[in-house]
Amino acid sequence: MKKLRRNIRALTFFLCGLFVLLAAYGAYSLSTSGGRWFASSANTYARARRQGVIAGDILDKNGVVLATTRDGERVYAGDEAVRRAVAHAVGMPSGNVSNGVETFMASYLYGFNMSFLERLSCAVKGEPRQGDAVQLTLDSAISRYAASRFPAGKAGAVVVMNYKTGEVLALQSFPNFDPMNITAQVRNDPQTPFLNRATQSLKAPGSTFKIVTAAAALENFPDAETRAYQCTGQLQVGDRVITDAGTDLAAGQITRHGQLTLRRAFQVSCNNTFAQIALNLTDPTLRRTAENMGFNDNFLFRDLVVENSSYPTQNRTDREIAWTGAGQSALTATPMHMCLIASAVANDGVMMEPALLQRATAQNGKTRYVFSPRVYRRAMKAETAATLKEYMRSVVTSGTGTQAAVAGANVCGKTGSAEIDTQENTNAWFVGFLDEADAPYALAIVVEDAGGGGSVAAPIARDIFNWLLENDR
Ligand SMILES: [Zn+2]
């Protein structure tokens, strides 16, 4: 009997201990990722309706209504082109699109954070409860324009942000869809229109990663700028050969850059040189530079859910390390992250946290939230950023990115294509920015299975930069 009582007491202690641990974990999760709790429940809309809450409006930075509630139904902005251009950023309460504003900012939109007094006031006045109006940093006009420049029928993403503040102006995924007309064709489309490729799709960054490799060289080799590299067009690493874009060994056609400096290798995007640099740096050193720029980080941004980028951490072969220097071999990043890296170069090495929420305003006019810029991390030294900015400028003036040039403006950038030795889909990349004090914008563009970044993605960047210079400075 005594033994049984002792066992019961031990069990009780054990269960109490478990409960305390669980409660502590719950409190921790809520404090570190509050909004994420609401975002993860796909049925917030139904729940809010049951509680008689009218969802708040979603507006763009200029006050254009992107979503509102009419007769109890959620309605999206009048113009189909705008609806499509902001569809992924805004999302839908049904949860088709994961982590759009409709679900991620549900705590505001559905009034989950209303105080007791606010609820009481509505009850006394007999008014229905209304969630907060949410004004975004998005610009529906540039979003609409950018969507019009994206190649029809292709999949991909476009991100445009202010690199000084982190405000995201466009966050787009293609193919997009009309939230007011979800057809069976959209639901069954093999290109998965609901996927937000800007924040959720992890891909090899291709040669845009040479920004990271170049930064590692500049920060670790005292003679980085004067060292001479040799590109024979065929760098033997282990039992494989690393080649440059345009090489077709079977046809006996080989791209050779000869002797070049780091600057020139960056300009012409020489794989041979960047593979040599990666091997000289060694894997841990290159990884450390990549991690300073956010690789292998657990992104916990206030307003956005972004998939984590990865730089492999296991022991790797020389061939894998060499290809990593050129942006391939198990490296993955989202277009949003590559935009952040370009932004850090533009912003003297400081990476700002990307933001989507400008302001939240309660039913009674009270301001619930106002955006203020927040530094995410120092991604590189200021002098490294200054040198990379020059390199990226030279890519656009006389390298692989000349098609991104805008007359009279300082456009900086880096092109990328999947130049891997096992020819798969070739994704066209361009990341870059305007080095203009009154137009501090960076962007990242990916067009999947489309060919070279210089010929496919760079012209889209040029058009977007042009639009920003004409309309947003
Ligand atoms: Zn080369």
Tab-separated table of C-alpha atoms and ligand atoms in Angstrom:
chain	number	residue	atom	x	y	z
A	1	MET	CA	0.000	0.000	0.000
A	2	LYS	CA	2.781	2.318	1.010
A	3	LYS	CA	4.645	1.415	-2.142
A	4	LEU	CA	1.604	2.159	-4.297
A	5	ARG	CA	1.198	5.560	-2.657
A	6	ARG	CA	4.866	6.287	-3.316
A	7	ASN	CA	4.441	5.302	-6.944
A	8	ILE	CA	1.387	7.496	-7.319
A	9	ARG	CA	3.264	10.399	-5.795
A	10	ALA	CA	6.201	9.834	-8.165
A	11	LEU	CA	3.847	9.672	-11.125
A	12	THR	CA	2.105	12.874	-10.023
A	13	PHE	CA	5.450	14.664	-9.778
A	14	PHE	CA	6.400	13.355	-13.192
A	15	LEU	CA	3.152	14.548	-14.791
A	16	CYS	CA	3.409	17.943	-13.088
A	17	GLY	CA	6.960	18.230	-14.384
A	18	LEU	CA	5.807	17.427	-17.926
A	19	PHE	CA	3.044	19.998	-17.658
A	20	VAL	CA	5.459	22.713	-16.525
A	21	LEU	CA	7.782	21.894	-19.432
A	22	LEU	CA	4.898	22.034	-21.901
A	23	ALA	CA	3.662	25.348	-20.501
A	24	ALA	CA	7.170	26.777	-20.642
A	25	TYR	CA	7.549	25.648	-24.252
A	26	GLY	CA	4.179	27.194	-25.152
A	27	ALA	CA	5.114	30.503	-23.557
A	28	TYR	CA	8.478	30.441	-25.312
A	29	SER	CA	6.948	29.735	-28.734
A	30	LEU	CA	4.365	32.465	-28.268
A	31	SER	CA	6.972	35.022	-27.239
A	32	THR	CA	9.418	34.222	-30.040
A	33	SER	CA	6.968	33.790	-32.886
A	34	GLY	CA	3.625	35.238	-31.782
A	35	GLY	CA	2.103	35.959	-35.197
A	36	ARG	CA	3.097	32.540	-36.451
A	37	TRP	CA	0.530	30.911	-34.200
A	38	PHE	CA	-2.339	32.593	-35.953
A	39	ALA	CA	-0.739	32.019	-39.342
A	40	SER	CA	-0.495	28.296	-38.848
A	41	SER	CA	-4.225	27.836	-38.309
A	42	ALA	CA	-5.729	27.759	-41.777
A	43	ASN	CA	-9.257	28.379	-40.548
A	44	THR	CA	-8.822	31.833	-38.991
A	45	TYR	CA	-11.456	33.299	-41.304
A	46	ALA	CA	-14.120	30.780	-40.348
A	47	ARG	CA	-13.240	31.217	-36.704
A	48	ALA	CA	-13.473	35.003	-36.934
A	49	ARG	CA	-16.815	34.789	-38.712
A	50	ARG	CA	-18.188	32.554	-36.002
A	51	GLN	CA	-17.137	35.166	-33.497
A	52	GLY	CA	-18.862	37.873	-35.545
A	53	VAL	CA	-15.731	39.814	-36.466
A	54	ILE	CA	-15.555	41.708	-39.740
A	55	ALA	CA	-12.084	41.331	-41.224
A	56	GLY	CA	-10.151	44.596	-41.600
A	57	ASP	CA	-9.099	46.045	-44.955
A	58	ILE	CA	-5.694	45.456	-46.531
A	59	LEU	CA	-4.238	48.539	-48.243
A	60	ASP	CA	-1.083	49.153	-50.229
A	61	LYS	CA	1.424	51.881	-49.253
A	62	ASN	CA	-0.565	54.498	-51.174
A	63	GLY	CA	-3.931	53.543	-49.695
A	64	VAL	CA	-5.147	51.440	-52.630
A	65	VAL	CA	-7.566	48.841	-51.227
A	66	LEU	CA	-6.281	45.332	-51.911
A	67	ALA	CA	-8.811	43.408	-49.801
A	68	THR	CA	-12.013	44.372	-47.990
A	69	THR	CA	-15.108	42.728	-46.503
A	70	ARG	CA	-18.442	43.321	-48.199
A	71	ASP	CA	-21.667	41.732	-46.911
A	72	GLY	CA	-19.614	39.281	-44.913
A	73	GLU	CA	-17.584	38.133	-47.921
A	74	ARG	CA	-13.887	38.789	-48.519
A	75	VAL	CA	-13.417	40.812	-51.703
A	76	TYR	CA	-10.159	41.617	-53.493
A	77	ALA	CA	-9.251	44.861	-55.356
A	78	GLY	CA	-11.231	45.719	-58.471
A	79	ASP	CA	-8.520	45.451	-61.096
A	80	GLU	CA	-7.662	41.867	-62.065
A	81	ALA	CA	-4.052	42.772	-62.970
A	82	VAL	CA	-3.501	44.211	-59.467
A	83	ARG	CA	-5.256	41.264	-57.802
A	84	ARG	CA	-2.898	38.901	-59.582
A	85	ALA	CA	0.204	41.036	-58.938
A	86	VAL	CA	-0.292	41.022	-55.153
A	87	ALA	CA	-2.055	37.636	-54.833
A	88	HIS	CA	0.814	35.827	-53.104
A	89	ALA	CA	1.752	38.639	-50.748
A	90	VAL	CA	-1.868	39.230	-49.715
A	91	GLY	CA	-2.801	35.547	-49.641
A	92	MET	CA	-6.243	34.166	-48.902
A	93	PRO	CA	-8.055	33.331	-45.669
A	94	SER	CA	-8.791	29.846	-47.006
A	95	GLY	CA	-5.106	29.027	-46.649
A	96	ASN	CA	-4.490	28.187	-50.329
A	97	VAL	CA	-1.445	30.436	-50.144
A	98	SER	CA	0.633	29.820	-47.074
A	99	ASN	CA	1.733	32.784	-44.971
A	100	GLY	CA	0.085	35.573	-46.962
A	101	VAL	CA	-0.978	38.712	-45.102
A	102	GLU	CA	-4.528	37.301	-44.774
A	103	THR	CA	-3.281	34.534	-42.510
A	104	PHE	CA	0.037	35.831	-41.194
A	105	MET	CA	-1.461	39.139	-40.028
A	106	ALA	CA	-4.722	37.580	-38.838
A	107	SER	CA	-4.107	38.863	-35.315
A	108	TYR	CA	-4.691	42.400	-36.653
A	109	LEU	CA	-7.181	41.686	-39.430
A	110	TYR	CA	-9.512	39.637	-37.246
A	111	GLY	CA	-9.112	41.683	-34.080
A	112	PHE	CA	-7.562	38.921	-32.014
A	113	ASN	CA	-5.548	41.546	-30.168
A	114	MET	CA	-8.512	43.805	-29.306
A	115	SER	CA	-8.521	44.790	-25.663
A	116	PHE	CA	-11.363	43.845	-23.330
A	117	LEU	CA	-12.486	47.494	-23.272
A	118	GLU	CA	-12.623	47.662	-27.083
A	119	ARG	CA	-14.751	44.511	-27.178
A	120	LEU	CA	-16.975	45.876	-24.436
A	121	SER	CA	-17.375	49.197	-26.267
A	122	CYS	CA	-18.578	47.377	-29.409
A	123	ALA	CA	-21.012	45.291	-27.357
A	124	VAL	CA	-22.461	48.356	-25.588
A	125	LYS	CA	-22.852	50.302	-28.836
A	126	GLY	CA	-24.304	47.234	-30.523
A	127	GLU	CA	-21.706	47.555	-33.314
A	128	PRO	CA	-20.193	44.509	-34.981
A	129	ARG	CA	-16.536	44.060	-34.121
A	130	GLN	CA	-14.155	44.956	-36.899
A	131	GLY	CA	-10.521	43.916	-37.213
A	132	ASP	CA	-7.711	46.401	-37.784
A	133	ALA	CA	-7.006	47.913	-41.180
A	134	VAL	CA	-3.572	46.818	-42.324
A	135	GLN	CA	-1.504	49.064	-44.567
A	136	LEU	CA	1.340	47.289	-46.327
A	137	THR	CA	4.697	48.503	-47.651
A	138	LEU	CA	3.676	46.966	-51.014
A	139	ASP	CA	3.200	49.247	-53.986
A	140	SER	CA	0.412	47.808	-56.137
A	141	ALA	CA	1.445	49.993	-59.101
A	142	ILE	CA	5.023	48.696	-59.324
A	143	SER	CA	3.753	45.174	-58.586
A	144	ARG	CA	1.332	45.420	-61.482
A	145	TYR	CA	4.011	46.812	-63.780
A	146	ALA	CA	6.573	44.151	-62.800
A	147	ALA	CA	4.025	41.406	-63.464
A	148	SER	CA	3.408	42.829	-66.936
A	149	ARG	CA	7.143	42.530	-67.732
A	150	PHE	CA	7.449	38.887	-66.630
A	151	PRO	CA	7.551	36.361	-69.527
A	152	ALA	CA	4.112	34.829	-70.093
A	153	GLY	CA	3.780	31.160	-69.207
A	154	LYS	CA	6.992	31.056	-67.172
A	155	ALA	CA	7.357	30.298	-63.479
A	156	GLY	CA	9.508	32.442	-61.214
A	157	ALA	CA	9.602	35.345	-58.807
A	158	VAL	CA	10.232	39.070	-58.481
A	159	VAL	CA	11.132	40.861	-55.239
A	160	VAL	CA	11.636	44.630	-55.014
A	161	MET	CA	12.625	46.328	-51.766
A	162	ASN	CA	14.018	49.530	-50.295
A	163	TYR	CA	17.505	48.551	-49.151
A	164	LYS	CA	17.802	51.393	-46.638
A	165	THR	CA	14.620	50.520	-44.735
A	166	GLY	CA	13.764	46.930	-45.675
A	167	GLU	CA	10.294	47.897	-46.952
A	168	VAL	CA	9.169	45.364	-49.567
A	169	LEU	CA	7.466	47.020	-52.565
A	170	ALA	CA	6.810	43.932	-54.666
A	171	LEU	CA	6.727	40.277	-53.636
A	172	GLN	CA	5.604	38.234	-56.584
A	173	SER	CA	5.412	34.663	-57.715
A	174	PHE	CA	4.578	33.325	-61.151
A	175	PRO	CA	2.362	31.893	-62.417
A	176	ASN	CA	-0.023	34.012	-60.354
A	177	PHE	CA	-3.803	33.663	-60.020
A	178	ASP	CA	-6.923	35.761	-59.556
A	179	PRO	CA	-8.195	35.321	-55.969
A	180	MET	CA	-11.699	36.275	-57.168
A	181	ASN	CA	-11.750	33.422	-59.651
A	182	ILE	CA	-10.108	30.226	-58.447
A	183	THR	CA	-10.823	27.725	-61.203
A	184	ALA	CA	-10.204	23.983	-61.306
A	185	GLN	CA	-7.474	24.737	-63.847
A	186	VAL	CA	-5.670	26.918	-61.293
A	187	ARG	CA	-6.041	24.260	-58.595
A	188	ASN	CA	-4.690	21.518	-60.852
A	189	ASP	CA	-1.978	23.513	-62.620
A	190	PRO	CA	1.318	21.516	-62.432
A	191	GLN	CA	3.161	24.856	-62.109
A	192	THR	CA	1.515	25.221	-58.654
A	193	PRO	CA	0.261	28.830	-58.822
A	194	PHE	CA	-0.459	28.954	-55.071
A	195	LEU	CA	3.208	28.440	-54.180
A	196	ASN	CA	4.911	31.703	-53.236
A	197	ARG	CA	8.200	31.180	-55.041
A	198	ALA	CA	9.607	34.495	-53.770
A	199	THR	CA	9.762	33.274	-50.181
A	200	GLN	CA	9.197	29.499	-50.302
A	201	SER	CA	11.094	28.193	-53.301
A	202	LEU	CA	14.676	27.141	-52.574
A	203	LYS	CA	16.944	27.010	-55.624
A	204	ALA	CA	20.615	27.064	-56.498
A	205	PRO	CA	21.422	30.794	-56.673
A	206	GLY	CA	23.787	30.126	-59.595
A	207	SER	CA	26.314	32.816	-60.337
A	208	THR	CA	24.524	35.384	-58.155
A	209	PHE	CA	26.285	33.503	-55.319
A	210	LYS	CA	29.607	34.797	-56.699
A	211	ILE	CA	28.789	37.925	-54.664
A	212	VAL	CA	29.338	35.765	-51.567
A	213	THR	CA	32.472	34.047	-52.909
A	214	ALA	CA	33.957	37.408	-53.940
A	215	ALA	CA	33.199	38.823	-50.478
A	216	ALA	CA	34.973	35.847	-48.897
A	217	ALA	CA	38.031	36.431	-51.122
A	218	LEU	CA	38.088	40.169	-50.336
A	219	GLU	CA	37.819	39.527	-46.599
A	220	ASN	CA	40.343	36.663	-46.429
A	221	PHE	CA	43.027	37.245	-49.089
A	222	PRO	CA	45.185	40.330	-48.454
A	223	ASP	CA	46.064	40.354	-52.181
A	224	ALA	CA	42.511	39.556	-53.374
A	225	GLU	CA	42.387	42.498	-55.768
A	226	THR	CA	45.828	42.025	-57.326
A	227	ARG	CA	46.105	38.229	-57.502
A	228	ALA	CA	46.112	36.829	-61.056
A	229	TYR	CA	43.933	33.829	-61.919
A	230	GLN	CA	44.175	31.587	-64.959
A	231	CYS	CA	41.078	30.373	-66.761
A	232	THR	CA	41.873	27.574	-69.188
A	233	GLY	CA	38.174	26.844	-69.619
A	234	GLN	CA	38.621	23.400	-68.084
A	235	LEU	CA	39.541	23.198	-64.422
A	236	GLN	CA	40.257	19.613	-63.440
A	237	VAL	CA	38.931	18.896	-59.929
A	238	GLY	CA	39.052	15.257	-58.908
A	239	ASP	CA	37.694	13.211	-61.797
A	240	ARG	CA	35.568	16.031	-63.191
A	241	VAL	CA	36.116	19.197	-65.185
A	242	ILE	CA	34.689	22.577	-64.300
A	243	THR	CA	33.773	24.591	-67.355
A	244	ASP	CA	32.462	28.056	-68.127
A	245	ALA	CA	29.167	29.103	-69.670
A	246	GLY	CA	29.090	28.485	-73.415
A	247	THR	CA	31.388	25.468	-73.250
A	248	ASP	CA	30.295	22.333	-75.088
A	249	LEU	CA	33.060	19.768	-74.612
A	250	ALA	CA	31.455	17.253	-76.985
A	251	ALA	CA	31.460	19.847	-79.772
A	252	GLY	CA	35.027	20.900	-78.916
A	253	GLN	CA	33.797	24.378	-78.046
A	254	ILE	CA	35.475	25.840	-74.960
A	255	THR	CA	35.038	29.245	-73.300
A	256	ARG	CA	38.418	30.482	-71.976
A	257	HIS	CA	38.968	33.749	-70.134
A	258	GLY	CA	42.776	33.506	-69.896
A	259	GLN	CA	44.482	35.509	-67.157
A	260	LEU	CA	42.147	37.626	-65.047
A	261	THR	CA	41.729	39.488	-61.767
A	262	LEU	CA	38.913	38.947	-59.284
A	263	ARG	CA	37.144	42.033	-60.634
A	264	ARG	CA	37.292	40.778	-64.230
A	265	ALA	CA	36.283	37.248	-63.197
A	266	PHE	CA	33.220	38.726	-61.441
A	267	GLN	CA	32.369	40.842	-64.473
A	268	VAL	CA	32.432	37.920	-66.910
A	269	SER	CA	31.205	35.423	-64.270
A	270	CYS	CA	34.151	33.021	-64.721
A	271	ASN	CA	33.382	29.637	-63.110
A	272	ASN	CA	37.008	28.493	-63.312
A	273	THR	CA	38.214	31.423	-61.200
A	274	PHE	CA	35.450	31.173	-58.608
A	275	ALA	CA	36.002	27.420	-58.300
A	276	GLN	CA	39.717	28.052	-57.649
A	277	ILE	CA	38.856	30.741	-55.091
A	278	ALA	CA	36.514	28.370	-53.239
A	279	LEU	CA	39.233	25.711	-53.073
A	280	ASN	CA	41.802	28.275	-51.887
A	281	LEU	CA	39.438	29.644	-49.260
A	282	THR	CA	38.470	26.146	-48.053
A	283	ASP	CA	34.904	25.135	-47.296
A	284	PRO	CA	34.660	26.415	-43.664
A	285	THR	CA	35.860	29.925	-44.612
A	286	LEU	CA	33.465	30.270	-47.540
A	287	ARG	CA	30.668	28.871	-45.366
A	288	ARG	CA	31.403	31.434	-42.644
A	289	THR	CA	31.043	34.297	-45.145
A	290	ALA	CA	27.808	32.755	-46.466
A	291	GLU	CA	26.485	32.414	-42.917
A	292	ASN	CA	27.275	36.077	-42.232
A	293	MET	CA	24.927	36.813	-45.124
A	294	GLY	CA	22.134	34.630	-43.731
A	295	PHE	CA	22.796	31.124	-45.079
A	296	ASN	CA	21.900	28.406	-42.527
A	297	ASP	CA	20.077	31.071	-40.514
A	298	ASN	CA	16.653	30.505	-39.014
A	299	PHE	CA	14.815	33.463	-40.555
A	300	LEU	CA	12.320	34.853	-38.078
A	301	PHE	CA	11.165	38.112	-39.610
A	302	ARG	CA	8.318	40.148	-38.140
A	303	ASP	CA	6.153	40.230	-41.258
A	304	LEU	CA	7.347	37.440	-43.518
A	305	VAL	CA	7.897	33.725	-43.429
A	306	VAL	CA	10.955	32.925	-45.563
A	307	GLU	CA	12.360	29.442	-46.078
A	308	ASN	CA	15.872	29.033	-44.682
A	309	SER	CA	18.722	29.042	-47.185
A	310	SER	CA	21.358	26.385	-46.854
A	311	TYR	CA	25.091	26.038	-47.293
A	312	PRO	CA	26.017	22.359	-46.738
A	313	THR	CA	27.770	21.660	-43.457
A	314	GLN	CA	28.923	18.063	-43.943
A	315	ASN	CA	32.345	17.044	-45.237
A	316	ARG	CA	32.402	17.530	-48.961
A	317	THR	CA	34.538	16.664	-51.936
A	318	ASP	CA	36.755	19.224	-53.667
A	319	ARG	CA	34.499	19.054	-56.675
A	320	GLU	CA	31.470	20.028	-54.590
A	321	ILE	CA	33.376	22.863	-52.895
A	322	ALA	CA	34.632	24.135	-56.250
A	323	TRP	CA	31.113	24.211	-57.705
A	324	THR	CA	29.811	25.942	-54.584
A	325	GLY	CA	32.192	28.824	-55.287
A	326	ALA	CA	30.329	29.262	-58.566
A	327	GLY	CA	26.909	29.015	-56.889
A	328	GLN	CA	25.966	25.382	-57.467
A	329	SER	CA	26.291	22.091	-55.607
A	330	ALA	CA	23.659	21.733	-52.895
A	331	LEU	CA	23.465	25.461	-52.163
A	332	THR	CA	19.915	26.742	-51.921
A	333	ALA	CA	18.367	30.162	-51.390
A	334	THR	CA	15.068	31.925	-52.023
A	335	PRO	CA	14.712	34.957	-54.313
A	336	MET	CA	13.853	36.972	-51.162
A	337	HIS	CA	17.158	36.035	-49.550
A	338	MET	CA	19.196	36.843	-52.671
A	339	CYS	CA	17.456	40.234	-52.742
A	340	LEU	CA	18.565	40.752	-49.127
A	341	ILE	CA	22.171	39.983	-50.096
A	342	ALA	CA	22.093	42.515	-52.958
A	343	SER	CA	20.485	44.973	-50.515
A	344	ALA	CA	23.310	44.501	-48.017
A	345	VAL	CA	25.912	45.314	-50.684
A	346	ALA	CA	23.939	48.449	-51.581
A	347	ASN	CA	23.540	49.451	-47.927
A	348	ASP	CA	27.237	49.483	-46.923
A	349	GLY	CA	27.135	45.871	-45.764
A	350	VAL	CA	24.141	46.238	-43.456
A	351	MET	CA	21.238	43.883	-44.140
A	352	MET	CA	17.879	45.369	-43.134
A	353	GLU	CA	15.055	43.137	-42.000
A	354	PRO	CA	12.491	42.828	-44.825
A	355	ALA	CA	9.159	44.383	-43.843
A	356	LEU	CA	5.645	44.164	-45.242
A	357	LEU	CA	3.549	45.942	-42.608
A	358	GLN	CA	3.549	49.749	-42.657
A	359	ARG	CA	0.753	50.426	-40.195
A	360	ALA	CA	-2.170	48.744	-38.448
A	361	THR	CA	-5.128	50.914	-37.434
A	362	ALA	CA	-7.919	49.838	-35.090
A	363	GLN	CA	-11.643	50.331	-35.719
A	364	ASN	CA	-11.663	53.300	-33.298
A	365	GLY	CA	-8.833	55.003	-35.194
A	366	LYS	CA	-6.163	54.016	-32.713
A	367	THR	CA	-2.782	53.190	-34.289
A	368	ARG	CA	-1.907	49.671	-33.291
A	369	TYR	CA	1.427	49.389	-35.109
A	370	VAL	CA	3.754	51.676	-37.053
A	371	PHE	CA	6.725	50.371	-38.997
A	372	SER	CA	10.231	51.358	-38.042
A	373	PRO	CA	13.291	49.983	-39.878
A	374	ARG	CA	15.269	47.305	-38.123
A	375	VAL	CA	18.777	46.062	-38.884
A	376	TYR	CA	18.819	42.314	-39.434
A	377	ARG	CA	22.580	41.845	-39.387
A	378	ARG	CA	25.889	43.164	-40.648
A	379	ALA	CA	26.429	40.905	-43.622
A	380	MET	CA	29.933	42.065	-44.575
A	381	LYS	CA	32.472	44.801	-43.856
A	382	ALA	CA	31.660	48.248	-45.225
A	383	GLU	CA	34.795	48.230	-47.392
A	384	THR	CA	33.870	44.817	-48.825
A	385	ALA	CA	30.441	46.193	-49.735
A	386	ALA	CA	32.053	49.234	-51.378
A	387	THR	CA	34.301	47.026	-53.549
A	388	LEU	CA	31.453	44.646	-54.439
A	389	LYS	CA	29.305	47.632	-55.411
A	390	GLU	CA	31.989	48.638	-57.943
A	391	TYR	CA	32.171	45.069	-59.230
A	392	MET	CA	28.397	44.890	-59.594
A	393	ARG	CA	28.413	48.249	-61.367
A	394	SER	CA	30.986	46.920	-63.844
A	395	VAL	CA	28.820	43.842	-64.534
A	396	VAL	CA	26.152	46.230	-65.851
A	397	THR	CA	28.488	48.648	-67.677
A	398	SER	CA	30.635	46.026	-69.410
A	399	GLY	CA	29.980	42.488	-68.143
A	400	THR	CA	27.237	39.876	-68.307
A	401	GLY	CA	24.492	42.270	-67.136
A	402	THR	CA	24.618	45.082	-69.725
A	403	GLN	CA	20.940	44.522	-70.563
A	404	ALA	CA	20.013	45.841	-67.093
A	405	ALA	CA	21.550	49.251	-67.836
A	406	VAL	CA	19.412	52.378	-67.564
A	407	ALA	CA	20.757	55.554	-69.183
A	408	GLY	CA	21.762	58.146	-66.590
A	409	ALA	CA	21.394	55.831	-63.590
A	410	ASN	CA	23.883	53.788	-61.561
A	411	VAL	CA	22.562	50.255	-61.923
A	412	CYS	CA	24.564	47.514	-60.170
A	413	GLY	CA	23.891	43.808	-60.492
A	414	LYS	CA	24.903	40.195	-60.940
A	415	THR	CA	23.491	37.714	-63.384
A	416	GLY	CA	23.112	34.010	-62.794
A	417	SER	CA	22.237	30.908	-64.746
A	418	ALA	CA	22.305	27.283	-63.695
A	419	GLU	CA	25.688	26.501	-65.247
A	420	ILE	CA	26.042	23.109	-63.594
A	421	ASP	CA	27.866	20.265	-65.340
A	422	THR	CA	24.788	18.059	-65.230
A	423	GLN	CA	22.562	20.129	-67.518
A	424	GLU	CA	19.173	20.415	-65.870
A	425	ASN	CA	16.736	23.285	-66.012
A	426	THR	CA	18.483	26.583	-66.454
A	427	ASN	CA	17.066	29.230	-64.165
A	428	ALA	CA	17.742	32.815	-65.197
A	429	TRP	CA	18.667	35.077	-62.259
A	430	PHE	CA	19.371	38.743	-61.813
A	431	VAL	CA	19.968	40.471	-58.481
A	432	GLY	CA	20.906	44.113	-58.229
A	433	PHE	CA	20.119	47.624	-57.121
A	434	LEU	CA	20.040	51.291	-58.011
A	435	ASP	CA	23.010	53.092	-56.457
A	436	GLU	CA	20.977	56.302	-56.232
A	437	ALA	CA	20.377	58.138	-52.941
A	438	ASP	CA	16.808	59.114	-53.839
A	439	ALA	CA	15.884	55.713	-55.299
A	440	PRO	CA	17.368	53.123	-52.909
A	441	TYR	CA	15.844	50.006	-54.468
A	442	ALA	CA	17.137	46.468	-54.778
A	443	LEU	CA	15.562	43.554	-56.585
A	444	ALA	CA	15.855	39.862	-57.325
A	445	ILE	CA	14.376	38.180	-60.382
A	446	VAL	CA	14.229	34.491	-61.238
A	447	VAL	CA	12.723	33.072	-64.395
A	448	GLU	CA	12.663	29.289	-64.183
A	449	ASP	CA	13.759	27.082	-67.049
A	450	ALA	CA	14.386	30.097	-69.232
A	451	GLY	CA	18.081	30.318	-70.131
A	452	GLY	CA	20.679	32.950	-69.229
A	453	GLY	CA	20.215	35.585	-66.530
A	454	GLY	CA	21.889	38.219	-68.700
A	455	SER	CA	19.484	37.826	-71.602
A	456	VAL	CA	16.237	36.886	-69.804
A	457	ALA	CA	16.238	38.380	-66.291
A	458	ALA	CA	18.404	41.500	-66.771
A	459	PRO	CA	16.003	43.221	-69.230
A	460	ILE	CA	13.139	42.780	-66.717
A	461	ALA	CA	15.348	44.410	-64.064
A	462	ARG	CA	16.094	47.319	-66.425
A	463	ASP	CA	12.361	47.951	-66.965
A	464	ILE	CA	11.587	47.803	-63.234
A	465	PHE	CA	14.495	50.148	-62.394
A	466	ASN	CA	13.306	52.521	-65.094
A	467	TRP	CA	9.782	52.513	-63.670
A	468	LEU	CA	11.074	53.146	-60.140
A	469	LEU	CA	13.236	56.062	-61.318
A	470	GLU	CA	10.311	57.623	-63.163
A	471	ASN	CA	7.602	57.021	-60.564
A	472	ASP	CA	9.116	56.439	-57.138
A	473	ARG	CA	11.904	58.913	-56.412
B	1	ZN	ZN	36.602	31.473	-67.155
